[in-house]
Each structure stands twice: as C-alpha cells, then as structure tokens.
PDB file of C-alpha atoms in Angstrom:
ATOM      1  CA  MET A 296       0.039  -0.040   0.088  1.00 45.00           C
ATOM      2  CA  GLU A 297       1.188   3.541  -0.759  1.00 50.00           C
ATOM      3  CA  ARG A 298       2.156   5.746   2.152  1.00 54.00           C
ATOM      4  CA  LEU A 299      -0.336   8.290   2.508  1.00 50.00           C
ATOM      5  CA  THR A 300       0.612  12.262   3.654  1.00 53.00           C
ATOM      6  CA  TRP A 301      -1.537  13.369   6.649  1.00 49.00           C
ATOM      7  CA  HIS A 302      -3.729  15.487   4.435  1.00 49.00           C
ATOM      8  CA  SER A 303      -4.478  12.317   2.391  1.00 48.00           C
ATOM      9  CA  ARG A 304      -5.262  10.472   5.699  1.00 48.00           C
ATOM     10  CA  CYS A 305      -7.627  12.994   7.028  1.00 46.00           C
ATOM     11  CA  ARG A 306      -9.536  12.893   3.661  1.00 44.00           C
ATOM     12  CA  ILE A 307      -9.523   9.162   3.604  1.00 44.00           C
ATOM     13  CA  SER A 308     -10.974   9.095   7.309  1.00 44.00           C
ATOM     14  CA  PHE A 309     -13.600  11.484   6.339  1.00 45.00           C
ATOM     15  CA  LEU A 310     -14.395   9.724   3.371  1.00 48.00           C
ATOM     16  CA  GLY A 311     -15.277   6.376   5.076  1.00 50.00           C
ATOM     17  CA  GLY A 312     -11.759   4.995   5.426  1.00 52.00           C
ATOM     18  CA  GLY A 313     -12.642   3.780   8.914  1.00 53.00           C
ATOM     19  CA  ILE A 314     -11.109   4.721  12.058  1.00 53.00           C
ATOM     20  CA  GLU A 315      -9.033   1.734  12.164  1.00 51.00           C
ATOM     21  CA  SER A 316      -7.064   3.139   9.298  1.00 52.00           C
ATOM     22  CA  VAL A 317      -6.426   6.486  11.037  1.00 49.00           C
ATOM     23  CA  ILE A 318      -5.271   4.953  14.324  1.00 51.00           C
ATOM     24  CA  GLY A 319      -2.945   2.532  12.443  1.00 54.00           C
ATOM     25  CA  ASP A 320      -1.516   5.316  10.596  1.00 57.00           C
ATOM     26  CA  THR A 321      -1.353   7.757  13.434  1.00 60.00           C
ATOM     27  CA  LEU A 322       0.581   5.320  15.616  1.00 62.00           C
ATOM     28  CA  HIS A 323       3.262   4.664  13.109  1.00 77.00           C
ATOM     29  CA  THR A 324       6.659   6.323  13.600  1.00 85.00           C
ATOM     30  CA  ALA A 325       9.865   6.530  11.655  1.00 86.00           C
ATOM     31  CA  LEU A 326      11.517   5.713  14.788  1.00 91.00           C
ATOM     32  CA  PRO A 327      11.272   2.895  16.704  1.00 93.00           C
ATOM     33  CA  GLU A 328       9.012   3.495  19.969  1.00 94.00           C
ATOM     34  CA  TRP A 329      11.884   2.596  22.234  1.00 96.00           C
ATOM     35  CA  ILE A 330      14.246   4.887  20.703  1.00 97.00           C
ATOM     36  CA  ILE A 331      11.641   7.591  21.058  1.00 96.00           C
ATOM     37  CA  VAL A 332      11.117   6.827  24.826  1.00 97.00           C
ATOM     38  CA  SER A 333      14.806   6.484  25.410  1.00 98.00           C
ATOM     39  CA  ARG A 334      15.402   9.905  24.035  1.00 98.00           C
ATOM     40  CA  LEU A 335      12.624  11.502  26.146  1.00 98.00           C
ATOM     41  CA  LEU A 336      13.807   9.546  29.145  1.00 99.00           C
ATOM     42  CA  LEU A 337      17.621  10.729  28.575  1.00 99.00           C
ATOM     43  CA  ALA A 338      16.351  14.296  28.179  1.00 99.00           C
ATOM     44  CA  ILE A 339      14.341  14.126  31.447  1.00 99.00           C
ATOM     45  CA  LEU A 340      17.303  12.637  33.396  1.00 98.00           C
ATOM     46  CA  LEU A 341      20.036  15.047  32.278  1.00 98.00           C
ATOM     47  CA  GLY A 342      17.690  17.985  32.698  1.00 98.00           C
ATOM     48  CA  GLY A 343      16.780  17.081  35.817  1.00 98.00           C
ATOM     49  CA  ILE A 344      20.423  16.563  37.063  1.00 97.00           C
ATOM     50  CA  ILE A 345      21.011  20.302  36.126  1.00 96.00           C
ATOM     51  CA  GLY A 346      17.746  21.302  37.285  1.00 96.00           C
ATOM     52  CA  PHE A 347      18.782  19.432  40.979  1.00 96.00           C
ATOM     53  CA  GLU A 348      21.797  21.563  41.334  1.00 93.00           C
ATOM     54  CA  ARG A 349      19.802  24.768  40.745  1.00 91.00           C
ATOM     55  CA  GLU A 350      17.121  23.361  43.037  1.00 92.00           C
ATOM     56  CA  ILE A 351      19.670  22.591  45.855  1.00 91.00           C
ATOM     57  CA  ARG A 352      20.807  26.460  45.562  1.00 86.00           C
ATOM     58  CA  ASN A 353      17.120  27.632  45.983  1.00 85.00           C
ATOM     59  CA  ARG A 354      16.926  29.186  42.405  1.00 83.00           C
ATOM     60  CA  PRO A 355      13.533  29.951  41.261  1.00 80.00           C
ATOM     61  CA  ALA A 356      14.120  27.817  37.915  1.00 86.00           C
ATOM     62  CA  GLY A 357      14.814  24.498  39.453  1.00 89.00           C
ATOM     63  CA  LEU A 358      14.206  20.772  38.897  1.00 94.00           C
ATOM     64  CA  ARG A 359      10.968  20.865  37.114  1.00 96.00           C
ATOM     65  CA  THR A 360      11.547  23.689  34.898  1.00 95.00           C
ATOM     66  CA  HIS A 361      14.897  22.219  33.533  1.00 96.00           C
ATOM     67  CA  ILE A 362      13.250  18.874  32.997  1.00 98.00           C
ATOM     68  CA  LEU A 363      10.289  20.350  31.140  1.00 97.00           C
ATOM     69  CA  VAL A 364      12.606  22.534  29.014  1.00 97.00           C
ATOM     70  CA  SER A 365      14.736  19.665  28.201  1.00 98.00           C
ATOM     71  CA  MET A 366      12.083  17.277  27.358  1.00 98.00           C
ATOM     72  CA  ALA A 367      10.350  19.798  25.365  1.00 97.00           C
ATOM     73  CA  ALA A 368      13.604  20.573  23.017  1.00 97.00           C
ATOM     74  CA  ALA A 369      13.630  16.714  22.771  1.00 97.00           C
ATOM     75  CA  LEU A 370      10.033  16.379  21.747  1.00 96.00           C
ATOM     76  CA  PHE A 371      10.383  19.100  19.064  1.00 94.00           C
ATOM     77  CA  THR A 372      13.349  17.556  17.667  1.00 94.00           C
ATOM     78  CA  LEU A 373      11.822  14.197  17.685  1.00 94.00           C
ATOM     79  CA  ILE A 374       8.686  15.704  16.018  1.00 91.00           C
ATOM     80  CA  THR A 375      10.963  17.259  13.316  1.00 89.00           C
ATOM     81  CA  ILE A 376      12.577  13.786  12.635  1.00 89.00           C
ATOM     82  CA  GLU A 377       9.032  12.333  12.163  1.00 87.00           C
ATOM     83  CA  ILE A 378       7.780  15.120   9.868  1.00 84.00           C
ATOM     84  CA  TYR A 379      11.149  14.978   7.942  1.00 81.00           C
ATOM     85  CA  HIS A 380      10.700  11.308   7.318  1.00 80.00           C
ATOM     86  CA  GLU A 381       6.850  11.653   6.570  1.00 77.00           C
ATOM     87  CA  VAL A 382       7.298  14.326   3.818  1.00 74.00           C
ATOM     88  CA  GLY A 383      10.532  12.810   2.529  1.00 68.00           C
ATOM     89  CA  ALA A 384       8.866   9.510   1.872  1.00 61.00           C
ATOM     90  CA  ALA A 385       5.547  11.045   0.491  1.00 61.00           C
ATOM     91  CA  PRO A 386       5.314  10.063  -3.248  1.00 63.00           C
ATOM     92  CA  GLY A 387       4.998  12.855  -5.730  1.00 62.00           C
ATOM     93  CA  ILE A 388       5.692  15.574  -3.266  1.00 61.00           C
ATOM     94  CA  ALA A 389       9.074  17.789  -3.862  1.00 59.00           C
ATOM     95  CA  ALA A 390       9.246  19.514  -0.408  1.00 60.00           C
ATOM     96  CA  ARG A 391      12.288  21.382   0.870  1.00 65.00           C
ATOM     97  CA  VAL A 392      12.478  20.111   4.290  1.00 65.00           C
ATOM     98  CA  ASP A 393      15.474  21.598   6.588  1.00 73.00           C
ATOM     99  CA  PRO A 394      15.560  19.823   9.827  1.00 71.00           C
ATOM    100  CA  VAL A 395      18.180  21.757  11.239  1.00 79.00           C
ATOM    101  CA  ARG A 396      15.671  24.869  11.738  1.00 82.00           C
ATOM    102  CA  ILE A 397      14.543  23.149  14.812  1.00 78.00           C
ATOM    103  CA  VAL A 398      17.635  24.036  16.310  1.00 85.00           C
ATOM    104  CA  ASP A 399      17.030  27.679  15.447  1.00 88.00           C
ATOM    105  CA  ALA A 400      13.357  27.433  16.920  1.00 87.00           C
ATOM    106  CA  VAL A 401      14.355  25.819  20.192  1.00 87.00           C
ATOM    107  CA  THR A 402      17.076  27.993  20.584  1.00 88.00           C
ATOM    108  CA  ALA A 403      14.839  31.170  20.415  1.00 91.00           C
ATOM    109  CA  GLY A 404      11.800  29.627  22.459  1.00 90.00           C
ATOM    110  CA  VAL A 405      14.433  28.387  25.332  1.00 90.00           C
ATOM    111  CA  ALA A 406      15.938  31.717  25.489  1.00 89.00           C
ATOM    112  CA  PHE A 407      12.701  33.525  25.824  1.00 88.00           C
ATOM    113  CA  ILE A 408      12.230  31.337  28.863  1.00 88.00           C
ATOM    114  CA  ALA A 409      15.960  31.684  30.069  1.00 87.00           C
ATOM    115  CA  ALA A 410      15.651  35.376  30.011  1.00 86.00           C
ATOM    116  CA  GLY A 411      12.322  35.447  32.307  1.00 85.00           C
ATOM    117  CA  ALA A 412      14.799  33.961  34.753  1.00 82.00           C
ATOM    118  CA  ILE A 413      17.122  36.797  34.726  1.00 83.00           C
ATOM    119  CA  ILE A 414      16.438  39.983  37.022  1.00 80.00           C
ATOM    120  CA  GLN A 415      17.727  43.189  37.103  1.00 71.00           C
ATOM    121  CA  ALA A 416      17.257  45.268  40.382  1.00 70.00           C
ATOM    122  CA  HIS A 417      18.983  48.214  41.873  1.00 72.00           C
ATOM    123  CA  GLY A 418      21.870  47.777  39.158  1.00 74.00           C
ATOM    124  CA  ASP A 419      22.296  44.102  40.129  1.00 78.00           C
ATOM    125  CA  VAL A 420      21.577  41.322  37.956  1.00 78.00           C
ATOM    126  CA  LYS A 421      20.502  38.187  39.283  1.00 82.00           C
ATOM    127  CA  GLY A 422      19.595  34.597  37.762  1.00 84.00           C
ATOM    128  CA  LEU A 423      21.934  34.937  35.030  1.00 87.00           C
ATOM    129  CA  THR A 424      23.458  31.410  35.472  1.00 89.00           C
ATOM    130  CA  THR A 425      20.215  30.062  35.998  1.00 89.00           C
ATOM    131  CA  GLY A 426      19.008  31.595  32.640  1.00 91.00           C
ATOM    132  CA  ALA A 427      22.493  29.842  31.043  1.00 93.00           C
ATOM    133  CA  ALA A 428      21.496  26.584  32.659  1.00 95.00           C
ATOM    134  CA  ILE A 429      17.873  26.448  31.218  1.00 95.00           C
ATOM    135  CA  TRP A 430      19.333  27.353  27.762  1.00 95.00           C
ATOM    136  CA  LEU A 431      21.996  24.656  28.098  1.00 97.00           C
ATOM    137  CA  ALA A 432      18.882  22.315  29.443  1.00 97.00           C
ATOM    138  CA  GLY A 433      17.292  23.025  25.905  1.00 97.00           C
ATOM    139  CA  ALA A 434      20.331  22.321  24.094  1.00 96.00           C
ATOM    140  CA  ILE A 435      21.095  18.916  26.031  1.00 98.00           C
ATOM    141  CA  GLY A 436      17.235  18.242  25.160  1.00 98.00           C
ATOM    142  CA  VAL A 437      17.952  18.778  21.427  1.00 96.00           C
ATOM    143  CA  ALA A 438      20.966  16.475  21.566  1.00 97.00           C
ATOM    144  CA  CYS A 439      19.062  13.916  23.244  1.00 98.00           C
ATOM    145  CA  GLY A 440      16.144  14.230  20.439  1.00 97.00           C
ATOM    146  CA  ILE A 441      18.612  13.870  17.861  1.00 95.00           C
ATOM    147  CA  GLY A 442      20.209  10.809  19.389  1.00 97.00           C
ATOM    148  CA  PHE A 443      23.716  12.354  20.318  1.00 98.00           C
ATOM    149  CA  TYR A 444      23.646  10.642  23.679  1.00 98.00           C
ATOM    150  CA  PHE A 445      27.264  10.873  24.188  1.00 98.00           C
ATOM    151  CA  VAL A 446      27.129  14.469  23.787  1.00 98.00           C
ATOM    152  CA  ALA A 447      24.368  15.317  25.753  1.00 99.00           C
ATOM    153  CA  THR A 448      25.553  13.316  28.696  1.00 98.00           C
ATOM    154  CA  LEU A 449      28.860  14.664  28.473  1.00 98.00           C
ATOM    155  CA  THR A 450      27.590  18.228  28.329  1.00 98.00           C
ATOM    156  CA  ALA A 451      25.434  17.588  31.504  1.00 98.00           C
ATOM    157  CA  ILE A 452      28.394  16.302  33.494  1.00 97.00           C
ATOM    158  CA  PHE A 453      30.352  19.443  32.202  1.00 97.00           C
ATOM    159  CA  ALA A 454      27.503  21.643  33.223  1.00 97.00           C
ATOM    160  CA  VAL A 455      27.394  20.397  36.850  1.00 95.00           C
ATOM    161  CA  ILE A 456      31.043  20.651  37.115  1.00 95.00           C
ATOM    162  CA  VAL A 457      30.993  24.105  36.128  1.00 94.00           C
ATOM    163  CA  LEU A 458      28.093  24.904  38.318  1.00 92.00           C
ATOM    164  CA  ARG A 459      29.312  23.052  41.582  1.00 90.00           C
ATOM    165  CA  VAL A 460      33.082  23.334  41.039  1.00 90.00           C
ATOM    166  CA  VAL A 461      33.595  26.919  39.575  1.00 88.00           C
ATOM    167  CA  GLY A 462      30.881  28.164  41.842  1.00 80.00           C
ATOM    168  CA  TRP A 463      32.775  26.779  44.754  1.00 84.00           C
ATOM    169  CA  GLY A 464      35.731  28.245  43.490  1.00 82.00           C
ATOM    170  CA  GLU A 465      34.109  31.889  42.769  1.00 78.00           C
ATOM    171  CA  GLN A 466      33.050  31.663  46.571  1.00 79.00           C
ATOM    172  CA  LYS A 467      36.107  30.575  48.036  1.00 78.00           C
ATOM    173  CA  TRP A 468      38.927  32.538  46.221  1.00 81.00           C
ATOM    174  CA  LEU A 469      36.948  35.542  44.715  1.00 78.00           C
ATOM    175  CA  GLY A 470      34.803  36.102  47.915  1.00 74.00           C
ATOM    176  CA  LYS A 471      31.430  36.020  45.546  1.00 75.00           C
ATOM    177  CA  ASP A 472      28.213  35.113  47.940  1.00 68.00           C
ATOM    178  CA  LEU A 473      26.445  32.662  45.537  1.00 62.00           C
ATOM    179  CA  ASP A 474      23.346  32.829  47.699  1.00 53.00           C
ATOM    180  CA  SER A 475      22.503  36.662  47.128  1.00 46.00           C
TER     181      SER A 475
END
C-alpha cells in the first residue's frame, strides 16, 4: 500500500476509510518507539541533573523547569525527525525540508524562557547562571532528541562541574556570595 500524507489520511478518514486506518497510521513512527522513549527519558534525566543543582541552591528555576525545557526540546526535535521522514517519504511531493531549523526555533524559544529567569534590580543582575542553565538544558534536550547521547551526557556532566566546582571556587577565592 502506498504511504499516505497527513492530508490524505484526513481525507480518507472523512470519506469512510474507517477509524482503524486513522489509528493505525497515527501510531506509526519513523523511529522505533523504544528509541523515542529512550531519547525522552535521557532528556528528562539530564535536564533533571542540572535542575537538581539549581534546586539545591534555591533558585527559582529548578528541577521541574529544567526537566520540562529539556524534554520539550527533545520532543520538538523528535517531531522534526518524524515530519522529515513523513514528507521525505511522501510520493510525488518535492518538499524542501530543513531539519536544522528546529535548532533555531528551540534556541529562540528556550532563550525567551531563560531571559525570564534573569532579573535586574538596583543595578544588580541576578539569575544569569540559571538562565544560562535553562538554555543549556534546551540544547541538551535537542542533543537527546537527535540521538547524540554521548554529547548530551558529557555536556550535562560538564555543566554540573561548572555549576558546582567553579561556583565553589568563585565563592572561596573571589569572595562571591552565591546565595545573593
């Protein structure tokens, strides 16, 4: 049977193609389900590691925020992969699909959220590190979504090292108050 586009599926379902056809086509993914689950779970885990570090420092954007940002970025990346396979496999359609655009879109969206974590009051800027951590959680989510497990994991480990060790060094040697 010829693979149908999304529009064709909708037309067939309304023209009497049956709910079984619609459900069967809807549940089909280009990637195996276990890969989708593993990519989302890794995004949750790695976003959670960074979020936990922010949480124990009592930052406003903590565990849940970092998990959700990382998971959303992974999901948008997975959706892009699925769309790419769907449009690329559709017969007779010459579509220009650029999967790299997802990186631009996720970067812009996450940067907007990260900017919300940054506060300027009385000449002081607060939340800059948390904003950067949120942005990094989005990048890690994209890496998980595309399947770059090693890069995503290594980046999360490096992030925690930077947040903990460099933060400790700033406090000890530079006299910075990390809790203010």
